[in-house]
Short mmCIF file of C-alpha atoms in Angstrom, two decimals:
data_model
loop_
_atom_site.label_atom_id
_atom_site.label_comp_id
_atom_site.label_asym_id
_atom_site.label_seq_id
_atom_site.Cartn_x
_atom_site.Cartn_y
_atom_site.Cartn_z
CA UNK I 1 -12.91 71.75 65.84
CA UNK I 2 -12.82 67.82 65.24
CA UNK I 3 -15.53 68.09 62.75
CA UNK I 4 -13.88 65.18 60.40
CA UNK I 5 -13.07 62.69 63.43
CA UNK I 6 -16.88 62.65 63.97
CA UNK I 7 -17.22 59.57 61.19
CA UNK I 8 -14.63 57.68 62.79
CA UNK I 9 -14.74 58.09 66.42
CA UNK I 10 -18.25 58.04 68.38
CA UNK I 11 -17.19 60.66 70.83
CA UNK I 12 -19.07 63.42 69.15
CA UNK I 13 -23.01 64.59 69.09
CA UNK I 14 -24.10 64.64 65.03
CA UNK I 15 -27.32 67.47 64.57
CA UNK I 16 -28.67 65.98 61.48
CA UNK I 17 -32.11 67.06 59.75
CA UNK I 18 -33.97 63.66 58.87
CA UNK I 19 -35.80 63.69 55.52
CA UNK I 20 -38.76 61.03 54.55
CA UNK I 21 -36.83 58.91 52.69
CA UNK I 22 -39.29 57.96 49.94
CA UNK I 23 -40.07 61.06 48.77
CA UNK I 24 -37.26 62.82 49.14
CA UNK I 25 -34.01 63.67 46.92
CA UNK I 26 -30.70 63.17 48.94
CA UNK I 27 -27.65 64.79 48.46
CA UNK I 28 -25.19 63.37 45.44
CA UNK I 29 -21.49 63.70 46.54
CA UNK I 30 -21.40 62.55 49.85
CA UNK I 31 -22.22 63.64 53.46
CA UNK I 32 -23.00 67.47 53.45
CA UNK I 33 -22.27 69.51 56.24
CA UNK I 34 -24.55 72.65 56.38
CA UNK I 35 -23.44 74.01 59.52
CA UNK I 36 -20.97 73.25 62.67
CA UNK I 37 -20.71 74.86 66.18
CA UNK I 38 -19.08 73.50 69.32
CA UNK I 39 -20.97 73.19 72.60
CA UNK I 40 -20.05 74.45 75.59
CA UNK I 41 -17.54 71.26 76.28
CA UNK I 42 -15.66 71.48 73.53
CA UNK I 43 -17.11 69.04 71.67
CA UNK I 44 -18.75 69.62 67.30
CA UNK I 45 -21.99 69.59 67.62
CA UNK I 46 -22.30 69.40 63.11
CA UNK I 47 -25.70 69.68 60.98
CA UNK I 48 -25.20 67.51 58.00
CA UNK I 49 -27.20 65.41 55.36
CA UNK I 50 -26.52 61.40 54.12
CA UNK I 51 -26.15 61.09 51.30
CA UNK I 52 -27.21 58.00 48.91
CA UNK I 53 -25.90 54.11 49.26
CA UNK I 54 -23.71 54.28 46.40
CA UNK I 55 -21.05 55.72 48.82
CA UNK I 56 -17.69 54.20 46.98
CA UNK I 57 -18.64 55.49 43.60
CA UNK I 58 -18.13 58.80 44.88
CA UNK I 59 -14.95 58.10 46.22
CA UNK I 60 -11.87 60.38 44.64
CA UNK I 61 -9.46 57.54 43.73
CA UNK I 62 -12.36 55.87 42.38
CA UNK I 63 -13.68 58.56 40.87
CA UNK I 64 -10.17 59.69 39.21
CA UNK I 65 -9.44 56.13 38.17
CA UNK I 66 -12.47 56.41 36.46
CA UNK I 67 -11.56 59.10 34.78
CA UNK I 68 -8.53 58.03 33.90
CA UNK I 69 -10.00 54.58 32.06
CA UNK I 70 -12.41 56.86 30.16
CA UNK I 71 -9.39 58.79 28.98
CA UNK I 72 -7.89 55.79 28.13
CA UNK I 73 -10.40 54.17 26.21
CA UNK I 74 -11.15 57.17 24.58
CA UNK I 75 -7.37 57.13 23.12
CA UNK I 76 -7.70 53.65 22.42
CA UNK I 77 -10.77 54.71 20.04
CA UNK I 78 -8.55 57.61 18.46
CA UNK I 79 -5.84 55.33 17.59
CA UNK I 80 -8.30 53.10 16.05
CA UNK I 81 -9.46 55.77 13.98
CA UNK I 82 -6.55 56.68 12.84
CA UNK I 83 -5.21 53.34 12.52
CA UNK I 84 -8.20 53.22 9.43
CA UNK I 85 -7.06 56.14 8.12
CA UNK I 86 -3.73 55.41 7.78
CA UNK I 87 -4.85 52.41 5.68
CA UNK I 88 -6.56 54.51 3.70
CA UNK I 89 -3.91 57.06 2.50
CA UNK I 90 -1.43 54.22 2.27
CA UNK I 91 -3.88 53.02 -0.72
CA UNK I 92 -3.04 57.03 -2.22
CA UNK I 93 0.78 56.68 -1.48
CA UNK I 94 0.86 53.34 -3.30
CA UNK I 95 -1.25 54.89 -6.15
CA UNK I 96 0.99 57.86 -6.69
CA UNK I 97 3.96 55.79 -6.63
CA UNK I 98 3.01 54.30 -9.74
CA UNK I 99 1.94 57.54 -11.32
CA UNK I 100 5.21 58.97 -10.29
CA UNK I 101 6.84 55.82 -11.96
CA UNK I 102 4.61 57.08 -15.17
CA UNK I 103 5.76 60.28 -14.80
CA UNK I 104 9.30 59.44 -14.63
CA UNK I 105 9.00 57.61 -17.61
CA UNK I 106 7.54 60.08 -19.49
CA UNK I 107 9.97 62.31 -18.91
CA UNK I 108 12.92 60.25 -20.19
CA UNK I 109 10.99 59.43 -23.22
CA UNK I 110 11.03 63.34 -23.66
CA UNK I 111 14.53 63.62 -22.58
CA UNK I 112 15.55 60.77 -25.70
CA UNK I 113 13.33 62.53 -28.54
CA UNK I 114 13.57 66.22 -27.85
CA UNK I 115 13.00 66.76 -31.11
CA UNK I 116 9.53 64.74 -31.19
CA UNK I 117 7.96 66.79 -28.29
CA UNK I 118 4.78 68.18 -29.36
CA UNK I 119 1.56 69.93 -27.85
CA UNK I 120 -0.18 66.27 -27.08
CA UNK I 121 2.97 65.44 -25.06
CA UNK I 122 2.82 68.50 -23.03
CA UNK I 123 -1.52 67.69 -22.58
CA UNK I 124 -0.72 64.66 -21.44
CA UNK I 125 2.39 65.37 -19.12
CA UNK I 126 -0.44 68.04 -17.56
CA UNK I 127 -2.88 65.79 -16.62
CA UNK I 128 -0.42 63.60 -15.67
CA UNK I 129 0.65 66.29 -12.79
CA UNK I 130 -2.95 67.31 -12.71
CA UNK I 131 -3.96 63.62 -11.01
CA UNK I 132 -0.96 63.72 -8.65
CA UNK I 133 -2.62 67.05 -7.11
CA UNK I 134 -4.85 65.47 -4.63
CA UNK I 135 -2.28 63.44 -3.25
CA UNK I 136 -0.34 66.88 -1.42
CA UNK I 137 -3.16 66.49 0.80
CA UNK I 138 -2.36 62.79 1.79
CA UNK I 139 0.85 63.70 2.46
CA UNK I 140 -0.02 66.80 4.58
CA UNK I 141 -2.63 64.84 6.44
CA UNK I 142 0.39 61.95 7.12
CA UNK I 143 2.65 65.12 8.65
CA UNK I 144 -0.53 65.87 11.02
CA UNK I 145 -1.13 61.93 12.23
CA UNK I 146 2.48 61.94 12.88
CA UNK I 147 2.52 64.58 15.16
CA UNK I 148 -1.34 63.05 16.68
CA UNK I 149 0.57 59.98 17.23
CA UNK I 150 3.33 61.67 19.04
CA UNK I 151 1.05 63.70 21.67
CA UNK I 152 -0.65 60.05 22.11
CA UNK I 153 2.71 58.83 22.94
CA UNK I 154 2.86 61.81 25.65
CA UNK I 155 0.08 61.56 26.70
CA UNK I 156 0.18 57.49 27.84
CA UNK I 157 3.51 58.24 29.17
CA UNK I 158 2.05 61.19 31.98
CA UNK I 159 -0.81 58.97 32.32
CA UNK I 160 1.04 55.95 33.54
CA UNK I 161 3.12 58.20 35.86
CA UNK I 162 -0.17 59.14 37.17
CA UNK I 163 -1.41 55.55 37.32
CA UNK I 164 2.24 54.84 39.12
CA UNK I 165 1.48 57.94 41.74
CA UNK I 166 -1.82 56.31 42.89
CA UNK I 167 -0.01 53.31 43.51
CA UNK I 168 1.95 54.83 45.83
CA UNK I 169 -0.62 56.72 47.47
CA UNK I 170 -2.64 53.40 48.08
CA UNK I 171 0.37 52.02 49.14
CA UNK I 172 -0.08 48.28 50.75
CA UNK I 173 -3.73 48.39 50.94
CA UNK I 174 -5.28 46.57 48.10
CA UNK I 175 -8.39 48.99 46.25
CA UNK I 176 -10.95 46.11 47.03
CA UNK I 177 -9.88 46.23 50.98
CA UNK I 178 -10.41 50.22 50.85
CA UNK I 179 -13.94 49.74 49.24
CA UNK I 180 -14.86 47.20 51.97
CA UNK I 181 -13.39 49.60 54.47
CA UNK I 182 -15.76 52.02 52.70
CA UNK I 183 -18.91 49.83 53.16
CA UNK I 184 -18.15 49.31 56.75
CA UNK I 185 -18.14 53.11 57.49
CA UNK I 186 -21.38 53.63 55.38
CA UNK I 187 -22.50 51.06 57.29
CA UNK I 188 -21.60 52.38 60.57
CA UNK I 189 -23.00 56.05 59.82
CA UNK I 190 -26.47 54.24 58.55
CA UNK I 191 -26.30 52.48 61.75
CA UNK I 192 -26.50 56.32 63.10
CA UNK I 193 -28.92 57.17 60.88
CA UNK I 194 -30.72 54.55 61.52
CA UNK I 195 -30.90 55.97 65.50
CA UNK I 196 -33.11 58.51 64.48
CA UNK I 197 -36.30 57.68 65.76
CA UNK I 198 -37.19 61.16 67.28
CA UNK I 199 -36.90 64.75 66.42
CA UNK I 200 -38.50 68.25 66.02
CA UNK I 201 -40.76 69.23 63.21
CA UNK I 202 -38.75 72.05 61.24
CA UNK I 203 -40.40 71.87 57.74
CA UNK I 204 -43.76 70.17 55.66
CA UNK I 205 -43.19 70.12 51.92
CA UNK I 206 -45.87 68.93 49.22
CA UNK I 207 -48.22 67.59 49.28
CA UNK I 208 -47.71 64.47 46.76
CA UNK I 209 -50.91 63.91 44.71
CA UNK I 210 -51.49 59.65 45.28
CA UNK I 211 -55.27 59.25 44.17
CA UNK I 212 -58.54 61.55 43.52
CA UNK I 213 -61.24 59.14 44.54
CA UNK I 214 -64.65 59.31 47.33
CA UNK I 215 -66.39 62.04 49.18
CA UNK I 216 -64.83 65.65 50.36
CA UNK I 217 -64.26 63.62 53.87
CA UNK I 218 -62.25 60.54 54.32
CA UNK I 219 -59.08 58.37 55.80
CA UNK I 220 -56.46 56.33 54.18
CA UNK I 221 -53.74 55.16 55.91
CA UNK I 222 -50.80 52.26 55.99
CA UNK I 223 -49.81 50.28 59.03
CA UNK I 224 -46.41 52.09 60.51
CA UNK I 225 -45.54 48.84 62.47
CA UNK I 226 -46.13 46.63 59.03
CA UNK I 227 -42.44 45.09 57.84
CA UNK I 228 -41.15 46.45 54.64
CA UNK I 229 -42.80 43.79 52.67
CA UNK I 230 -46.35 44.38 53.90
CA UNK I 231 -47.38 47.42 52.05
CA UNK I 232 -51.21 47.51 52.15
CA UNK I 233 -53.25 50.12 52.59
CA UNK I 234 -56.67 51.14 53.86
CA UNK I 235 -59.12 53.32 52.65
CA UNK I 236 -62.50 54.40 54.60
CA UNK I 237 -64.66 56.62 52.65
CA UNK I 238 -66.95 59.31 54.20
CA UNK I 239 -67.01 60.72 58.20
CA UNK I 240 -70.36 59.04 59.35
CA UNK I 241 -72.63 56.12 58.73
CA UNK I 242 -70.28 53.89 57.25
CA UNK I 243 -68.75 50.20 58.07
CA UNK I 244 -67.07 48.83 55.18
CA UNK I 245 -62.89 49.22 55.18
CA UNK I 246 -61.00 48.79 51.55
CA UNK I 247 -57.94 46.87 51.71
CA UNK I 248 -55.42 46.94 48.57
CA UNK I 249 -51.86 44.43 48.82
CA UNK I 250 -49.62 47.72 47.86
CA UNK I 251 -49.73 51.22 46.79
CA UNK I 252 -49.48 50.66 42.84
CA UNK I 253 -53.19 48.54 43.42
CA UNK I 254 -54.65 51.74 46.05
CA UNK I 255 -54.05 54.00 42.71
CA UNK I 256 -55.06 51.15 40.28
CA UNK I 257 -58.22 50.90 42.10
CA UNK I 258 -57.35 46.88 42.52
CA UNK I 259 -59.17 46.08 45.72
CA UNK I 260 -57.91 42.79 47.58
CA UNK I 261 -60.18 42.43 50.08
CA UNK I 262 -62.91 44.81 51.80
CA UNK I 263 -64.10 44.09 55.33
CA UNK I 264 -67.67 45.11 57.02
CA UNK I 265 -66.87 46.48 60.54
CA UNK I 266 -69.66 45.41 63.56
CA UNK I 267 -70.07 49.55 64.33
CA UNK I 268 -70.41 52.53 62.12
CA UNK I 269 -67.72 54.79 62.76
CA UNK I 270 -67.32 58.94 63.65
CA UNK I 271 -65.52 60.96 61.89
CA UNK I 272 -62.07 60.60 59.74
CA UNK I 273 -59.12 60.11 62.53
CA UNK I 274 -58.96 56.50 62.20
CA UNK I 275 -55.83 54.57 62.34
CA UNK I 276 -54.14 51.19 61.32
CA UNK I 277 -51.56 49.56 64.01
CA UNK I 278 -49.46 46.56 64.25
CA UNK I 279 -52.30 44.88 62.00
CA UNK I 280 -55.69 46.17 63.57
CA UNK I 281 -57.75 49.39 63.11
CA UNK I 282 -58.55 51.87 65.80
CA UNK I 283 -61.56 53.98 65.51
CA UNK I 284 -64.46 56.01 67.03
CA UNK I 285 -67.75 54.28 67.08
CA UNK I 286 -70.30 56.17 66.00
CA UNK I 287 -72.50 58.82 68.62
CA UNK I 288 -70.09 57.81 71.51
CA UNK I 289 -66.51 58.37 73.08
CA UNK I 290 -66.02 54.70 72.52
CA UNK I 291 -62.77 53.40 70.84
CA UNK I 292 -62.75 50.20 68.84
CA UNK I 293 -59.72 47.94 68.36
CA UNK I 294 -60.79 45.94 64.92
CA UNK I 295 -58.54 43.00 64.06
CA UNK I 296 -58.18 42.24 60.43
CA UNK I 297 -56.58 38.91 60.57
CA UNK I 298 -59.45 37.39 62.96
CA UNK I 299 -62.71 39.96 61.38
CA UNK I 300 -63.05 40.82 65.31
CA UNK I 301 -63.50 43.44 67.80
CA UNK I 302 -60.50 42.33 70.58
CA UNK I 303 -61.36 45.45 72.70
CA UNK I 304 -63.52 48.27 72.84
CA UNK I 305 -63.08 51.48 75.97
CA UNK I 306 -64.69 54.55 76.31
CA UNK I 307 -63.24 57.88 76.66
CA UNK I 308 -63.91 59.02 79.99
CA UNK I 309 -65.47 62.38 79.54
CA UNK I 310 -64.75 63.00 76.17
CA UNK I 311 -67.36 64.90 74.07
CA UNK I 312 -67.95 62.96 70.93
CA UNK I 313 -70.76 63.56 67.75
CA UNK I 314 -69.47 67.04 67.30
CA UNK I 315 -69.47 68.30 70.51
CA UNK I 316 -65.99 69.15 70.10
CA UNK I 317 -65.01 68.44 66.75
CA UNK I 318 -62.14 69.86 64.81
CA UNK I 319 -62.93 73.58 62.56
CA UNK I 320 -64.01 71.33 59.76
CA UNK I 321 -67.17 69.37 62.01
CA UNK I 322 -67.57 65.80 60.95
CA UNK I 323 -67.99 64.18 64.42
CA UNK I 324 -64.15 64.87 64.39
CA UNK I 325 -64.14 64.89 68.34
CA UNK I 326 -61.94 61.97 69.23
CA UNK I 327 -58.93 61.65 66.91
CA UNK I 328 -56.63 58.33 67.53
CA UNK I 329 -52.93 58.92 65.95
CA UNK I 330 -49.61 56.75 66.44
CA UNK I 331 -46.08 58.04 66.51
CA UNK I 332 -42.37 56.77 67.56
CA UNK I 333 -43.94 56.67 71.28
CA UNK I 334 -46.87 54.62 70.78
CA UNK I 335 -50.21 55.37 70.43
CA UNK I 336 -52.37 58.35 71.42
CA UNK I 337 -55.63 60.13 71.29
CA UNK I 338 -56.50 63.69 71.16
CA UNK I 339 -60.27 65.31 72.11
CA UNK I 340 -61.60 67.85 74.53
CA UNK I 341 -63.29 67.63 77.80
CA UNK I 342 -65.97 69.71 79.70
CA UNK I 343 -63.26 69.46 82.56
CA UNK I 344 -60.66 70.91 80.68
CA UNK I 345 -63.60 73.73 79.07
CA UNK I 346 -63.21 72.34 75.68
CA UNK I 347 -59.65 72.57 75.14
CA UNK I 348 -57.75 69.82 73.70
CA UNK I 349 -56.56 67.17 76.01
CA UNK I 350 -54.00 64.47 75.07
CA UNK I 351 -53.75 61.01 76.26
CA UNK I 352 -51.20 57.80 75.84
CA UNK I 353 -53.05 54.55 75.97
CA UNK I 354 -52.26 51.21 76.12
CA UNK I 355 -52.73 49.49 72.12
CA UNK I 356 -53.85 46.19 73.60
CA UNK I 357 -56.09 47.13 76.39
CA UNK I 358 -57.17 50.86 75.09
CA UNK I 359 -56.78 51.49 79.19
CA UNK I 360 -55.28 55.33 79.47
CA UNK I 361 -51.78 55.63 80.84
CA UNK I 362 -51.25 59.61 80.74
CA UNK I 363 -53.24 62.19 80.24
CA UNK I 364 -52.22 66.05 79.48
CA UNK I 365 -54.47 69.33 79.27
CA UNK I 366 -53.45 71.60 77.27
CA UNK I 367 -55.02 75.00 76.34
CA UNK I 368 -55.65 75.22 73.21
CA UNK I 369 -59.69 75.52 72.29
CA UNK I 370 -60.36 71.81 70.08
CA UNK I 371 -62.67 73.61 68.07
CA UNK I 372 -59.80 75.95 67.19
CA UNK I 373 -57.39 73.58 65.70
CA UNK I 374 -58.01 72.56 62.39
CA UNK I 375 -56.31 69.43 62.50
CA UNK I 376 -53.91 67.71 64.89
CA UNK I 377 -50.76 64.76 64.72
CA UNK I 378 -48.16 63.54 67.09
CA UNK I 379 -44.42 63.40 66.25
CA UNK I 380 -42.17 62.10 68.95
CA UNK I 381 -44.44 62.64 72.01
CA UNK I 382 -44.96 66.29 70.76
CA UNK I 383 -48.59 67.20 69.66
CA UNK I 384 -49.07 69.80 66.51
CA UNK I 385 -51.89 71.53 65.80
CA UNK I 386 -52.97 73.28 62.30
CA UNK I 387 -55.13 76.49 62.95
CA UNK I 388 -56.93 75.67 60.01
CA UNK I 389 -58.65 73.15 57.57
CA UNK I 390 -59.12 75.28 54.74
CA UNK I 391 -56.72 77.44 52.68
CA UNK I 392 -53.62 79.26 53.99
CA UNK I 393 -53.68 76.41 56.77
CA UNK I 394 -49.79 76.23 58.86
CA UNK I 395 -48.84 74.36 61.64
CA UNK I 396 -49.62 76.83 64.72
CA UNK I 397 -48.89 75.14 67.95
CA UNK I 398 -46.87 72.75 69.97
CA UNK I 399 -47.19 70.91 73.28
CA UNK I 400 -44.18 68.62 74.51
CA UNK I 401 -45.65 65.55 76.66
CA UNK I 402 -42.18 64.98 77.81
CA UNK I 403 -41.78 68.62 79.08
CA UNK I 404 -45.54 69.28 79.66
CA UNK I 405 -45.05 72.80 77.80
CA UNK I 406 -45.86 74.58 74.77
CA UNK I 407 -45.18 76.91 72.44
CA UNK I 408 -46.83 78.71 69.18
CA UNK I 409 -44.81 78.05 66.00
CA UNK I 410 -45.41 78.97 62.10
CA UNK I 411 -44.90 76.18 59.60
CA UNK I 412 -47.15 76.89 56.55
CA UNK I 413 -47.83 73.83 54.47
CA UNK I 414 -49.89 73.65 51.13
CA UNK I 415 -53.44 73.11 50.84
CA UNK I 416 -53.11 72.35 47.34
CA UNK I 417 -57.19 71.32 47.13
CA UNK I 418 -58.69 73.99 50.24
CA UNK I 419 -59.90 71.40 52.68
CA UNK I 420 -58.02 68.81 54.81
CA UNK I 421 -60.65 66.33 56.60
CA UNK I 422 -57.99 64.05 57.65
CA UNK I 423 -53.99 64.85 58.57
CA UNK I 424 -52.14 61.85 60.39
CA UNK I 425 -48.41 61.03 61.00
CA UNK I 426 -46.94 57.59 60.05
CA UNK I 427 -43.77 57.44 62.21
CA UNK I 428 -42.43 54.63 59.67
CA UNK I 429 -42.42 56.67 56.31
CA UNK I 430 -41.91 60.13 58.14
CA UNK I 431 -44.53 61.08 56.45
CA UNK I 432 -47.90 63.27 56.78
CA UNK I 433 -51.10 61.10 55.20
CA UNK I 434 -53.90 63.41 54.23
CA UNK I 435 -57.40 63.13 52.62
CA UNK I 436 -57.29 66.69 50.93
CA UNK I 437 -60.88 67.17 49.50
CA UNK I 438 -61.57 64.10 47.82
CA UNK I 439 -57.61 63.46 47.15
CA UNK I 440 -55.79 61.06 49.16
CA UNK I 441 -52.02 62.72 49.19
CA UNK I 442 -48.40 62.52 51.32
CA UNK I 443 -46.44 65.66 52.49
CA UNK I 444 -43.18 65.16 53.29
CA UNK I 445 -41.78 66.21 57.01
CA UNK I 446 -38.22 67.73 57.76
CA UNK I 447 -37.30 67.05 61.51
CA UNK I 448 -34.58 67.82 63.67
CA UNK I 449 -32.59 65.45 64.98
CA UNK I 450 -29.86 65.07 67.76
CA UNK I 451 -27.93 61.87 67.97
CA UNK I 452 -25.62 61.37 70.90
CA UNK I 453 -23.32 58.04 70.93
CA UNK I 454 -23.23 55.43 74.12
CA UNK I 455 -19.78 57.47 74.77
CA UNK I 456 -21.55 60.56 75.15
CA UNK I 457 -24.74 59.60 77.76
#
C-alpha cells in the first residue's frame, strides 16, 4: 500500500481523528499512524495523528547531528578537565624531581663516607623515600590520562567519519534548504488539517474545571465566529427572570472574576441554551417560543421570530425543567434550534435558520421524546442527545440532517458535579461548554474525520 506517498502526493483519502487543540496533548515524534486499510479502489485510506509545529526538530539528521554536537561538547569538557589535571600533577612531577635530586645526593654523600653512616642517616634517607610515596600515584594516574587521551583521539576520528557520511548522504542539498523543504510539507499537511471542518463524534473526555461561580443553572459561552484575538466570554446566571449578560475581554479575567462590561437585555430570558454568534446573542424570551437576536456592539434587538408551534415555559423542556424548551446551538453548518412540537407529539424537532433574519430554512422530526433527552448539541449537521442530566449521563442518540436518519450510540462522558443545566458545542475550539452545577467547565471532543483531496472528488 502507498501509505508513505500520502504526504507528498494528494491522490490519497487521510482518516484522521481531530482532537480540540487547546486542551489536548499531541503526539511528540511526528505523524502517528494508528491504523491503515485500502478501499475498495486500491487506494490507503490511513488513520493517523499530527503531531506538534516543531516538525524539523524531530527530524533524524537533525536529531543525530544533535547528538553528535552534545557528544562533542561533552569531550571538549573532558579534555578540559583533564587539561587541569594535568597541570596539577605536573606541579608533583616537578616536586619529586627535586626530591629525587635530594635523594641522589644523599646517597653519594653515603657512598664517599661509608664509614660515617649512622642510624640518623638511615631516619632521614626513610623519610626521604617516605615523601616520594604519594607521587606512584601521580605517575599511575599520568599512565591512565594517557590512555583517556588516546580513546579521545579515537573517538574524534569515528566521529568525523560520521560527520563526513552525513555529508554524503545530504549530498548537494544544503541542511537549511532541507529544513525549508520541511516547513513547506508541515505546511502543506496543516493546510489538510486545517480542512477539517466536519466529522463524527467518537469520544468526550473531561470535563476541565474553568470556574465555580452562580446558581445550580446557568450559560457561559464564547463567540465561535470571534477571530483568534477576540477572546471574550459571556456569562448569564440563572434559567428564568433574568436580563443582565457579563462580559469579560479573555478567559484569564472570566476566572479572575474581572468583569469588562455587563449589558441589561430589553426581555428576560427562558432557560440556559443561549448562544453567542458572529458578535450577537441568541436567546429565548421569556414565557414564549420567541427568539431574540441581541447585538452587543449597538445594545439592540436587530430581530426577534417566533417558533412556529413550539412549546416553550416547560412545556417541553429538557429532563432537568428550567423552561429548557427551545435550545439555540451553532456548529460548522450554521446555526440551529432544537424543541418539540404538539405536531410532532412532543418529540424533538430540529430546525436550520437563517442568523440574520431568524426565518426557518429546514426543519426535521425526529423521534426521540424532548422530555427524554437530557441535553442536546449539534456537530456537523448531526444532532446528539444525552439521556440524562444527572449522574451516569452518555451520549445516547444521533440524527444526521444530511441523511435524515438516526441511530442510538453509547458515549459516556463525566458528570464530575451530578447535574448539567447547560451542554453546547463551539465548532471553533472543538469543544463541549457546560454549566455543571454551579461550575462552568470544557470537555474535550474526539471526532472522526475523512479528508479527500481536489484529485480525489
Amino acid at each position: 500500500m502507498r501509505v508513505l506517498l500520502s504526504v507528498l502526493y494528494p491522490v490519497l483519502s487521510l482518516t484522521i481523528f481531530g482532537l480540540y487543540p487547546s486542551m489536548t496533548i499531541g503526539p511528540k515524534e511526528g505523524w502517528q499512524v494508528y491504523s491503515s486499510a485500502q478501499d475498495a479502489d486500491g487506494r490507503c485510506i490511513c488513520t493517523v495523528v499530527a503531531p506538534e509545529q516543531s516538525l524539523c526538530s524531530r527530524d533524524a539528521k537533525s536529531r543525530q547531528l544533535r547528538q553528535l554536537l552534545e557528544k562533542v561538547q561533552n569531550m571538549s569538557q573532558s579534555i578540559e578537565v583533564l587539561n587541569l589535571r594535568t597541570q596539577r600533577d605536573f606541579q608533583y612531577v616537578m616536586k619529586m624531581e627535586n626530591q629525587m635530586k635530594g635523594l641522589r645526593t644523599k646517597f653519594r654523600q653515603i657512598e664517599d663516607d661509608r664509614k660515617s653512616i649512622i642510624a640518623r642517616n638511615f631516619q632521614e634517607l626513610k623519610d626521604k623515600m617516605d615523601e616520594l610515596k604519594p607521587l606512584i600515584p601521580v605517575l599511575e594516574q599520568y599512565k591512565m590520562d594517557a590512555a583517556l587521551i588516546s580513546q579521545f583521539k579515537e573517538e574524534i576520528k569515528n566521529l568525523s567519519a560520521v560527520l563526513t557520511a552525513i555529508q554524503e548522504e545530504l549530498g548537494a542539498f544544503d541542511y537549511d534548504e532541507l529544513y525549508q523543504r520541511v516547513l513547506r510539507l508541515d505546511t502543506r499537511l496543516r493546510s489538510c488539517m486545517g480542512k477539517l471542518t466536519c466529522g463524527k463524534l467518537m469520544k468526550i473526555t473531561g470535563p476541565v474545571t474553568i470556574k465555580t461561580s452562580g446558581t445550580r443553572f446557568g450559560a457561559w459561552m464564547t463567540d465561535p465566529l470571534a477571530s483568534t484575538r477576540n477572546n471574550r466570554v459571556w456569562y448569564m446566571d440563572s434559567y428564568t427572570n433574568s436580563k443582565i449578560v457579563r462580559e469579560y475581554k479573555t478567559m484569564d479575567d472570566f476566572v479572575a472574576g474581572v468583569v469588562s462590561r455587563t449589558y441589561s437585555l430589553p426581555f428576560k430570558w427562558e432557560g440556559t441554551n443561549h448562544m453567542v454568534y458572529n458578535g450577537s446573542l441568541y436567546y429565548n424570551k421569556y414565557q414564549s417560543n420567541i427568539i431574540v437576536k441581541y447585538s452587543f456592539e449597538s445594545g439592540s434587538v436587530l430581530a426577534q421570530r417566533a417558533l412556529e408551534f413550539a412549546g416553550f415555559h416547560n412545556m417541553y423542556p429538557y429532563t432537568w425543567g428550567g423552561y429548557s424548551d427551545i435550545d439555540v446551538m451553532a456548529d460548522e453548518l450554521g446555526m440551529w434550534v432544537v424543541y418539540a412540537t404538539n405536531q410532532n407529539a412532543g418529540n424533538v424537532v430540529v430546525s436550520q435558520i437563517d442568523p440574520d433574519t431568524l426565518h426557518v430554512l429546514k426543519t426535521w422530526n425526529t423521534e426521540y421524546s424532548k422530555r427524554n433527552a437530557g441535553e442536546s448539541f449539534m456537530i456537523c449537521g448531526t444532532l446528539y442527545i444525552t439521556n440524562s442530566h444527572l449522574s451516569g449521563a452518555k451520549v445516547y442518540y444521533s440524527y444526521s440532517t444530511k441523511t435524515s436518519t438516526y441511530e442510538y450510540i453509547d458515549i459516556p462522558f463525566h458528570n464530575q458535579y451530578f447535574h448539567i443545566s447547560m451542554l453546547d458545542y463551539n465548532a471553533k475550539e472543538r469543544a463541549l461548554y457546560a454549566w455543571n452545577n454551579g461550575h462552568q467547565v470544557i470537555f474535550n471532543v474526539t471526532l472522526f474525520h475523512v479528508i479527500k483531496t481536489d484529485d480525489d472528488s
